[in-house]
GROMACS .gro file of C-alpha atoms in nm:
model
  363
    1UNK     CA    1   0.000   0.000   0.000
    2UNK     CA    2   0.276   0.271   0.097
    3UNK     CA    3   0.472   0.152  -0.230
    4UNK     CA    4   0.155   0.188  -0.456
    5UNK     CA    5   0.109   0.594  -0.273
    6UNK     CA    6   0.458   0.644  -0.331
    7UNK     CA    7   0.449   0.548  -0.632
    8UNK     CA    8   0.103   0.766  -0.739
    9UNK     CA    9   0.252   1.019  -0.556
   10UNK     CA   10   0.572   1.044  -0.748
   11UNK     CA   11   0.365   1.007  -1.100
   12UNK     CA   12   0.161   1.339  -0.989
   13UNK     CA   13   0.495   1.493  -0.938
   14UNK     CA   14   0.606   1.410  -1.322
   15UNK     CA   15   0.253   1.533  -1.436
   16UNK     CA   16   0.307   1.847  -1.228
   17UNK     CA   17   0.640   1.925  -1.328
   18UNK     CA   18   0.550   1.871  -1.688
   19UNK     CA   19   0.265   2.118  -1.672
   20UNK     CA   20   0.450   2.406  -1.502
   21UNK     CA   21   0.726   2.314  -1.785
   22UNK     CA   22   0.467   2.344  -2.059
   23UNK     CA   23   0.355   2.665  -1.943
   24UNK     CA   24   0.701   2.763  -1.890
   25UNK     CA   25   0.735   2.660  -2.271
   26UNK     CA   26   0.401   2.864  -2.326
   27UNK     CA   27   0.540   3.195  -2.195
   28UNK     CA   28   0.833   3.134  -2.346
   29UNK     CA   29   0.670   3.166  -2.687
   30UNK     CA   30   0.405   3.440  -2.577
   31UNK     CA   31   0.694   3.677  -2.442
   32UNK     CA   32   0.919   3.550  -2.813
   33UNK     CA   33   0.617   3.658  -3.047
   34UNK     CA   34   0.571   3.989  -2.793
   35UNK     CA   35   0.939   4.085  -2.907
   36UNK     CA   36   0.901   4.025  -3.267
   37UNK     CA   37   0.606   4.180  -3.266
   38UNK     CA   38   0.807   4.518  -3.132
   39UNK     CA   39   1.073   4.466  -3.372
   40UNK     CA   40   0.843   4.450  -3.639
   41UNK     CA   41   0.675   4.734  -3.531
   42UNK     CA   42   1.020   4.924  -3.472
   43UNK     CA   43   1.108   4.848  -3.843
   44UNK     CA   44   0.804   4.989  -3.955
   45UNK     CA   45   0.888   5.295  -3.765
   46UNK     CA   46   1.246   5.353  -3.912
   47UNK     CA   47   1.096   5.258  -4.216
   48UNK     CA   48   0.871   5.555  -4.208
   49UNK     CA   49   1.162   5.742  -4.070
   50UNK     CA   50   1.335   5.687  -4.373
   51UNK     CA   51   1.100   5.767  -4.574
   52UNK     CA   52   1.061   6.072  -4.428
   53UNK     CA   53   1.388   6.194  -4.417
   54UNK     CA   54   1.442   6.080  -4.794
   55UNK     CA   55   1.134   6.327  -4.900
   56UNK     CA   56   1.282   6.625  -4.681
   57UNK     CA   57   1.643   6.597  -4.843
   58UNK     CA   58   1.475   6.580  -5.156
   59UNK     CA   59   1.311   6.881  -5.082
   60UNK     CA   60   1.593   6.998  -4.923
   61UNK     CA   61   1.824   6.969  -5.299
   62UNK     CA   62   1.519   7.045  -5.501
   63UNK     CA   63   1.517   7.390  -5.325
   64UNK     CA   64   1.870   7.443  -5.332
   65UNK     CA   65   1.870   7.356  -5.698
   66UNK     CA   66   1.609   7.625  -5.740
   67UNK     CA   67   1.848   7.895  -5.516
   68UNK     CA   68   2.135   7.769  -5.725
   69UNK     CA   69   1.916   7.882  -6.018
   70UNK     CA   70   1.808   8.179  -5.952
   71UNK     CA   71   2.167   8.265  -5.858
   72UNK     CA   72   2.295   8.234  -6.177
   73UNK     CA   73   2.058   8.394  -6.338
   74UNK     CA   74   2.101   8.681  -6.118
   75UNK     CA   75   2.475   8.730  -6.167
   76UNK     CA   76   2.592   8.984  -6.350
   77UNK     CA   77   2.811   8.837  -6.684
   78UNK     CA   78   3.176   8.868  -6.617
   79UNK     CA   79   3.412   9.160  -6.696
   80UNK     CA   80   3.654   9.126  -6.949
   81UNK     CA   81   3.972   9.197  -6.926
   82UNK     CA   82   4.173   9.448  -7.133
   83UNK     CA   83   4.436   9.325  -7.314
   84UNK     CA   84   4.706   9.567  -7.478
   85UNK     CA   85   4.664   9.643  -7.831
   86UNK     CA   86   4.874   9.460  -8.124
   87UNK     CA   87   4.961   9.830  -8.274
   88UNK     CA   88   5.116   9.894  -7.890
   89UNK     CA   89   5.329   9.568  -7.887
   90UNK     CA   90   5.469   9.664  -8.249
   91UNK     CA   91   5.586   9.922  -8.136
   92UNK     CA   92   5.804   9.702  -7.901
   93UNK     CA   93   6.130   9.550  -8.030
   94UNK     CA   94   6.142   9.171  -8.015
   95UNK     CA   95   5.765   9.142  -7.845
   96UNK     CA   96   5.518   8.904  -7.898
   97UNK     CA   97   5.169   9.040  -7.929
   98UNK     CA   98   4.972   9.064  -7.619
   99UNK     CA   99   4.742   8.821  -7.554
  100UNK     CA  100   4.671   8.912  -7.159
  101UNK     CA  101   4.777   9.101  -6.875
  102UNK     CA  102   5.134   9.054  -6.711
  103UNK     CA  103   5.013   8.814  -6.386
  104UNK     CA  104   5.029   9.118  -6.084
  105UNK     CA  105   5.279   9.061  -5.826
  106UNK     CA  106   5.107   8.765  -5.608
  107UNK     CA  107   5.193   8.527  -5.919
  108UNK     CA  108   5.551   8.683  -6.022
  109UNK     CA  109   5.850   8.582  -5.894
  110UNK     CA  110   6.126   8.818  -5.719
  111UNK     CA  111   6.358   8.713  -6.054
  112UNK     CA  112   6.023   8.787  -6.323
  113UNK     CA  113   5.983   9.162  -6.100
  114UNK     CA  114   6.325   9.238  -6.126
  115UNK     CA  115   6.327   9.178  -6.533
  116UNK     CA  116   6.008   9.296  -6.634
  117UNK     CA  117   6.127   9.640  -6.431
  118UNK     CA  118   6.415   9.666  -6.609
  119UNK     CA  119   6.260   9.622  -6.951
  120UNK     CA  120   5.991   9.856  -6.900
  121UNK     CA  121   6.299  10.101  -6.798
  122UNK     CA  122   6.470   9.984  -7.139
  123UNK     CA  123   6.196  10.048  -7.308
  124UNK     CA  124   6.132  10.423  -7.175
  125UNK     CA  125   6.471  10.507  -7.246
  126UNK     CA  126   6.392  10.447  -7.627
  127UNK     CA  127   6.110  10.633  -7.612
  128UNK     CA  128   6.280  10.955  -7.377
  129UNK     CA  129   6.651  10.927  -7.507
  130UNK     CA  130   6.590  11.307  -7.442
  131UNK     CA  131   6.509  11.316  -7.066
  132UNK     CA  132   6.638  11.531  -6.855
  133UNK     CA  133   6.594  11.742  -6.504
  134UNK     CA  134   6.267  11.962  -6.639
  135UNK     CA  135   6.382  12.254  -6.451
  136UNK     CA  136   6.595  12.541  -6.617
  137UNK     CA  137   6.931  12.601  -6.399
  138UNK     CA  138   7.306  12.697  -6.459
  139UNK     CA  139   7.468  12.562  -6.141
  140UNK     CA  140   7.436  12.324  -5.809
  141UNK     CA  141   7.265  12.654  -5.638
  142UNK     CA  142   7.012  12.736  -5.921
  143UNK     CA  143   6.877  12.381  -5.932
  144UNK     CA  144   6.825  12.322  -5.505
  145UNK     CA  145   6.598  12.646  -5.510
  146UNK     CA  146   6.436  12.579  -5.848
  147UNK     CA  147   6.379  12.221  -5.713
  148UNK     CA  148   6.239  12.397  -5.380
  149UNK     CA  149   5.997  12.616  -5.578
  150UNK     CA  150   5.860  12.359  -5.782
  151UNK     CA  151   5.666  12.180  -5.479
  152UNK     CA  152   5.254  12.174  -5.548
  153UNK     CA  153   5.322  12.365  -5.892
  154UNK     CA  154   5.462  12.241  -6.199
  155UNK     CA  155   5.857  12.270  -6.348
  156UNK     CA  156   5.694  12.520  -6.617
  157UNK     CA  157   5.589  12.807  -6.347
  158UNK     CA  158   5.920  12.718  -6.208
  159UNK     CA  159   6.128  12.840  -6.495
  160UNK     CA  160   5.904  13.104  -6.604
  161UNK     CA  161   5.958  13.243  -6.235
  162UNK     CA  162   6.321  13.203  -6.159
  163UNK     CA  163   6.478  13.410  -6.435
  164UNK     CA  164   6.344  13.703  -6.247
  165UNK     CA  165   6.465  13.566  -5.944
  166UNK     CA  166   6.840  13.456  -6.034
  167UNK     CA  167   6.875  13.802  -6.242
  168UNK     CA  168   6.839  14.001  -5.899
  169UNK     CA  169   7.013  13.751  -5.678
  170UNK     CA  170   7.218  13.549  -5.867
  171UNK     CA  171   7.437  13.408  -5.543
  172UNK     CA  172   7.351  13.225  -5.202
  173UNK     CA  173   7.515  13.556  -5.050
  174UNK     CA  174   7.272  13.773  -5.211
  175UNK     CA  175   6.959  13.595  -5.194
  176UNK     CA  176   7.059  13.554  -4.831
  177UNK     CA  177   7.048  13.936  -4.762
  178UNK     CA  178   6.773  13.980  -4.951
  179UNK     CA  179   6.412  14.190  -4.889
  180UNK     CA  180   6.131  13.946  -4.784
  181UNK     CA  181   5.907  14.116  -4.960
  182UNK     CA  182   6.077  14.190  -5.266
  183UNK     CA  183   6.145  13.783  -5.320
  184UNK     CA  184   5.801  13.733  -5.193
  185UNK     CA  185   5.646  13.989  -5.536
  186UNK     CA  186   5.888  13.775  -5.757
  187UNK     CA  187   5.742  13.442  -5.632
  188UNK     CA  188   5.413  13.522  -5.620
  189UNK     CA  189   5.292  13.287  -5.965
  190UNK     CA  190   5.506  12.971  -5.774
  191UNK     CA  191   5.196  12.981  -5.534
  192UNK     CA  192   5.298  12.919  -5.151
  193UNK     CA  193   5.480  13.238  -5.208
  194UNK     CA  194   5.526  13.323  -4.849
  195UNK     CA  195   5.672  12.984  -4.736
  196UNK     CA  196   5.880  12.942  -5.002
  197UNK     CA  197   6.041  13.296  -5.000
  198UNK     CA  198   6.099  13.184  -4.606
  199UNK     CA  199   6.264  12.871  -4.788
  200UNK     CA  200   6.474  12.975  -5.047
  201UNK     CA  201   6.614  13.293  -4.814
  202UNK     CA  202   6.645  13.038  -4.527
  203UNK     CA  203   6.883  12.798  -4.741
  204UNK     CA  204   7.095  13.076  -4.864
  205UNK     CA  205   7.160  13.148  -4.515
  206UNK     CA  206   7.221  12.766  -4.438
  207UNK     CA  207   7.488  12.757  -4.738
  208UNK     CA  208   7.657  13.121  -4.642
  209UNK     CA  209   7.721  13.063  -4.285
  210UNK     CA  210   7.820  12.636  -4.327
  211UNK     CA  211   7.911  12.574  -4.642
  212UNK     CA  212   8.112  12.900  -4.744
  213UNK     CA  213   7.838  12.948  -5.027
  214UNK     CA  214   7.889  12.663  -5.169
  215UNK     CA  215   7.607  12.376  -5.256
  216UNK     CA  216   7.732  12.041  -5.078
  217UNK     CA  217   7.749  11.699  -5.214
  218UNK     CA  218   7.622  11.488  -4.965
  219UNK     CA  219   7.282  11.392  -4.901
  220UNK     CA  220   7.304  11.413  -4.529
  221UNK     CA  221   7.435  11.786  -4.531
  222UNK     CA  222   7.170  11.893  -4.804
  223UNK     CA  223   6.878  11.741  -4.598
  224UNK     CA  224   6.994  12.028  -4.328
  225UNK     CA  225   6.897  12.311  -4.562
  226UNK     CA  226   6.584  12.472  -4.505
  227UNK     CA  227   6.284  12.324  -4.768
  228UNK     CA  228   6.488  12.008  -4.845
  229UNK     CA  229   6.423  11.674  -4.840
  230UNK     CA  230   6.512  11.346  -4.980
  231UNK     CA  231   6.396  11.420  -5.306
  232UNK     CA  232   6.538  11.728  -5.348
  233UNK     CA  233   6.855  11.662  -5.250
  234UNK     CA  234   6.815  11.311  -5.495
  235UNK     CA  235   6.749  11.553  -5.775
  236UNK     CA  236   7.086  11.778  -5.706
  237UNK     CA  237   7.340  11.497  -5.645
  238UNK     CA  238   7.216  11.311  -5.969
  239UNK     CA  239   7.194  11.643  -6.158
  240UNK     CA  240   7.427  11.819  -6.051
  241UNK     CA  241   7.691  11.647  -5.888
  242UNK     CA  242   7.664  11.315  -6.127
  243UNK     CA  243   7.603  11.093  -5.796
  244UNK     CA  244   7.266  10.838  -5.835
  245UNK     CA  245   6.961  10.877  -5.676
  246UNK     CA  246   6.603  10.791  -5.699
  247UNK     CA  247   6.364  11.083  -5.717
  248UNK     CA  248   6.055  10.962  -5.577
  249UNK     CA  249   5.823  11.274  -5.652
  250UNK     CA  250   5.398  11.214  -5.720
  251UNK     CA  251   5.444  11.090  -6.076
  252UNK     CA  252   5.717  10.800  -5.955
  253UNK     CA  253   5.472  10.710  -5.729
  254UNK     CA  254   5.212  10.685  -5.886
  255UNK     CA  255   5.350  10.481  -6.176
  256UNK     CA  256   5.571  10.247  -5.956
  257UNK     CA  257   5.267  10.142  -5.767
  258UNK     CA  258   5.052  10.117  -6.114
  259UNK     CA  259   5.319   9.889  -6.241
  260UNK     CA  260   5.325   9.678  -5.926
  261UNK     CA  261   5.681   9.721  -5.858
  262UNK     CA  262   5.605   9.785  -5.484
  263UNK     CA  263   5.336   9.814  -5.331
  264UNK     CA  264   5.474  10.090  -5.043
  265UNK     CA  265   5.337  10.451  -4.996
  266UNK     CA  266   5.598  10.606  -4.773
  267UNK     CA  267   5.819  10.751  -5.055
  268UNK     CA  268   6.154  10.610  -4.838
  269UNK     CA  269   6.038  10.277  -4.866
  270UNK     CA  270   5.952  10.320  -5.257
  271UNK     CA  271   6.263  10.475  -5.292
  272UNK     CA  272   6.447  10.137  -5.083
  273UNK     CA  273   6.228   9.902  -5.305
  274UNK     CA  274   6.283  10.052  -5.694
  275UNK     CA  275   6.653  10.045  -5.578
  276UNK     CA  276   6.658   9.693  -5.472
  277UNK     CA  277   6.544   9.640  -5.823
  278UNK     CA  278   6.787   9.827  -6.094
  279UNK     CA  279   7.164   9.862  -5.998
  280UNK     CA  280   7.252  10.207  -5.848
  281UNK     CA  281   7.404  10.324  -6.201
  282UNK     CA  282   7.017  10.357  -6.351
  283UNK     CA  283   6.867  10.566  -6.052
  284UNK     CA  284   6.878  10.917  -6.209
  285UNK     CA  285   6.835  10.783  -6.533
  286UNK     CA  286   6.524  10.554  -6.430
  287UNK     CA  287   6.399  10.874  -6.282
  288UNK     CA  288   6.409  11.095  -6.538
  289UNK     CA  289   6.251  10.790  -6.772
  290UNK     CA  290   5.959  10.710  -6.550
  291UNK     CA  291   5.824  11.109  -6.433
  292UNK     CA  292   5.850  11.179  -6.772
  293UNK     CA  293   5.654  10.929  -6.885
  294UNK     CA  294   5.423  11.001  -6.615
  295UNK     CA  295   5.344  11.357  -6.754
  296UNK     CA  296   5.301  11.327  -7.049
  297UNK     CA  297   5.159  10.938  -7.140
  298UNK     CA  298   5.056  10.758  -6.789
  299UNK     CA  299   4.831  11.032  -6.644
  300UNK     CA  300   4.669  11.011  -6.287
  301UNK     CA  301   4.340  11.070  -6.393
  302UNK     CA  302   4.285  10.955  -6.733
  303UNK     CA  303   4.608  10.750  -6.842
  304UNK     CA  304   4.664  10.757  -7.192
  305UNK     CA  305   4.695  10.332  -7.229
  306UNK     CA  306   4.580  10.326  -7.638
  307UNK     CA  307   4.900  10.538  -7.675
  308UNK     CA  308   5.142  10.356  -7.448
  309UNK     CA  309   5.408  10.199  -7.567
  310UNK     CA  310   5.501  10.020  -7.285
  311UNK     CA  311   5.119   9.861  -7.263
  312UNK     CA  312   5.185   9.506  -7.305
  313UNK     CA  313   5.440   9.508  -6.987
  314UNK     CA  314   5.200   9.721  -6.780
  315UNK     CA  315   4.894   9.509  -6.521
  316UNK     CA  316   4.683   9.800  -6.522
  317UNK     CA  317   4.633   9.839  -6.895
  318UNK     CA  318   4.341   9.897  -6.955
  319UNK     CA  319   4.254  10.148  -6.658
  320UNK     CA  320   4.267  10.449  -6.921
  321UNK     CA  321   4.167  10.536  -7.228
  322UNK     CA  322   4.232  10.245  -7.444
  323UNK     CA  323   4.122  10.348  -7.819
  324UNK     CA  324   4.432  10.523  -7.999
  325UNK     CA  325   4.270  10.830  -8.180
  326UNK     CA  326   4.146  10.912  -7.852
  327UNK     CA  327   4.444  10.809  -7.625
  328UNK     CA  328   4.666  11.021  -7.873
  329UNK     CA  329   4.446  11.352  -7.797
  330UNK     CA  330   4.569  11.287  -7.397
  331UNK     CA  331   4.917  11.305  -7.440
  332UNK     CA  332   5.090  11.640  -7.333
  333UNK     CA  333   5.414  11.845  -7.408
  334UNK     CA  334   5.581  11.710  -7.747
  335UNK     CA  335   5.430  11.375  -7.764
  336UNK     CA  336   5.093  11.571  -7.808
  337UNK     CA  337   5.267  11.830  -8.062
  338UNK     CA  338   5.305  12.119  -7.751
  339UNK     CA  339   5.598  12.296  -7.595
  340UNK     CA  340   5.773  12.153  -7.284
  341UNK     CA  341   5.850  12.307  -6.924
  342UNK     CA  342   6.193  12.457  -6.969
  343UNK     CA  343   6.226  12.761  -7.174
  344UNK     CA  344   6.636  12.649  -7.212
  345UNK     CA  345   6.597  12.268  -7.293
  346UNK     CA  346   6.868  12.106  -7.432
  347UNK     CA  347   6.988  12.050  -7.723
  348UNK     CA  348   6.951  11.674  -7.767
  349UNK     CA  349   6.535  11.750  -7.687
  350UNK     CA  350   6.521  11.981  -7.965
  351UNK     CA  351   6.681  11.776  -8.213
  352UNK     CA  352   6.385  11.495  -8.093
  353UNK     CA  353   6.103  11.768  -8.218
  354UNK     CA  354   6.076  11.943  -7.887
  355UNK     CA  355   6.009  12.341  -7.839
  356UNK     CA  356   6.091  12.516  -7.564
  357UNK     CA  357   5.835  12.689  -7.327
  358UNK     CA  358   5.726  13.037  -7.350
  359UNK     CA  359   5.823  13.282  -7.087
  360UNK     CA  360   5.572  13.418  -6.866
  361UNK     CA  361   5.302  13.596  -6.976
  362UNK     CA  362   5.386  13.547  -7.315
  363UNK     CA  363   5.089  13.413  -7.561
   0.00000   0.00000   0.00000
């Protein structure tokens, strides 16, 4: 009897354990279907995610597209560039006809700068074999006050002005004891008449008392005089002393800076950068070439670039006037068929076609 119990009692176990392991199994399977049923519904989710974010990059392109469009129809068509006439290059020796600008600095080499400078000063001294200092003087002590008259007027007024002057006081001894206002009525057409009377007296003075009348020869005893600076005192020793020097006056300036040969304003770093560029034997020569071809062909305002015949070498071709007939009605003193600044040239300018200038108040 106990055996048989035992022995029903141990098959209910079975059956028991059985159950709870089928509904173990059961659960098993409920919870397994629960989770793919929330991956399922997750991928539907990204899915519409997707979906979504496909149509709103679409839209997203579709509109830039459009912006794109409407940007290109709004910009303006492109500028061309200028490019230096094939009757200009002719007129260069040995040069290929233009077929764009000279690349500015940012693409040129130190070696390029340094040649293309000195060819454009080649060139100009073809074209000016004739230049010279444009102010009329017979000595060291007629060209320092002629070159101290001539600031914020031109060379022209200059020597229509200091005959008067150099007739009355022809020394530094008597311009030094001379009546105020008797220089003063004399210098009245220079402009800045008071100042520079105060200038031209003052130097005399300056050369009487520490020089024993005499001009000097070194810069750093003519920057002492009264009214002279760097540039003055470049345009004596070059012109009359025969000792180099770069003149860096508003038409170098100007045309250094146009060329892209520096790009400084202080005039003592210009004058530290041209020289870097040309040995010290062209300074008074490179001078002469490039103010004179600032007066009367590379204008401030209105550049005469049809006419140029330096054009292909130059960046800023193009800034000016670019037809010929009408460049060639810009050009001043003999290149335009008029007279020049000093009423004595010399005679090499004369040969070239050049007159001299009319005294004042003539014509």
């Amino acid at each position: 009897m106990k055996k048989a119990a035992s022995a029903k009692g141990a098959a209910s176990a079975k059956k028991a354990a059985s159950k709870a392991g089928a509904s173990k199994a059961t659960a098993s399977k409920a919870s397994g279907s629960k989770a793919s049923g929330s991956k399922a519904s997750g991928s539907k989710a990204t899915a519409s995610k997707t979906s979504a974010s496909k149509a709103s990059s679409s839209k997203t392109s579709a509109a830039k597209k459009a912006a794109k469009g409407a940007a290109v129809k709004k910009a303006p068509a492109p500028k061309k560039v200028a490019v230096a006439p094939k009757k200009a290059t002719a007129r260069l020796k040995g040069t290929a006809p233009a077929k764009a600008v000279v690349h500015p600095p940012g693409d040129e080499s130190p070696t390029a700068l340094v040649r293309r400078a000195r060819r454009i000063n080649r060139e100009l001294a073809e074209v000016f074999p004739y230049a010279h200092p444009e102010l009329d003087f017979e000595n060291p002590f007629q060209l320092v006050v002629a070159t101290v008259l001539s600031a914020q007027t031109t060379d022209l007024r200059v020597n229509q002005t200091t005959p008067s002057l150099f007739a009355k006081y022809p020394t530094p001894e008597d311009l030094a004891a001379a009546n105020p206002e008797e220089v003063e009525e004399i210098l009245r057409p220079c402009g800045f008449f008071r100042a520079k009377t105060k200038s031209v007296i003052g130097l005399s003075k300056a050369l009487v008392e520490d020089f024993g009348g005499e001009v000097p020869g070194r810069l750093e005893d003519l920057v002492k005089l009264p009214g002279v600076g760097r540039k003055t005192a470049f345009v004596v020793l070059g012109n009359a002393f025969g000792r180099p020097g770069i003149t860096v006056d508003t038409h170098f300036q100007r045309l250094v800076r146009r060329w892209r040969w520096t790009g400084e304003s202080d005039p003592d770093k210009i004058e530290a950068a041209i020289g870097a560029l040309f040995p010290k034997s062209d300074w008074t020569d490179l001078s002469h070439h490039v103010i004179w071809h600032g007066r009367r062909i590379c204008h401030a305002r209105k550049p005469a670039c049809g006419a140029c015949p330096i054009a292909p070498l130059c960046p800023a071709y193009g800034e000016g006037e670019t037809d010929p007939e009408k460049a060639k009605k810009l050009l001043k003193y003999e290149k335009g068929g008029f007279p020049g600044q000093r009423l004595k040239p010399p005679q090499a300018y004369l040969d070239a076609g050049g007159t001299p200038a009319p005294p004042l108040g003539a014509g």
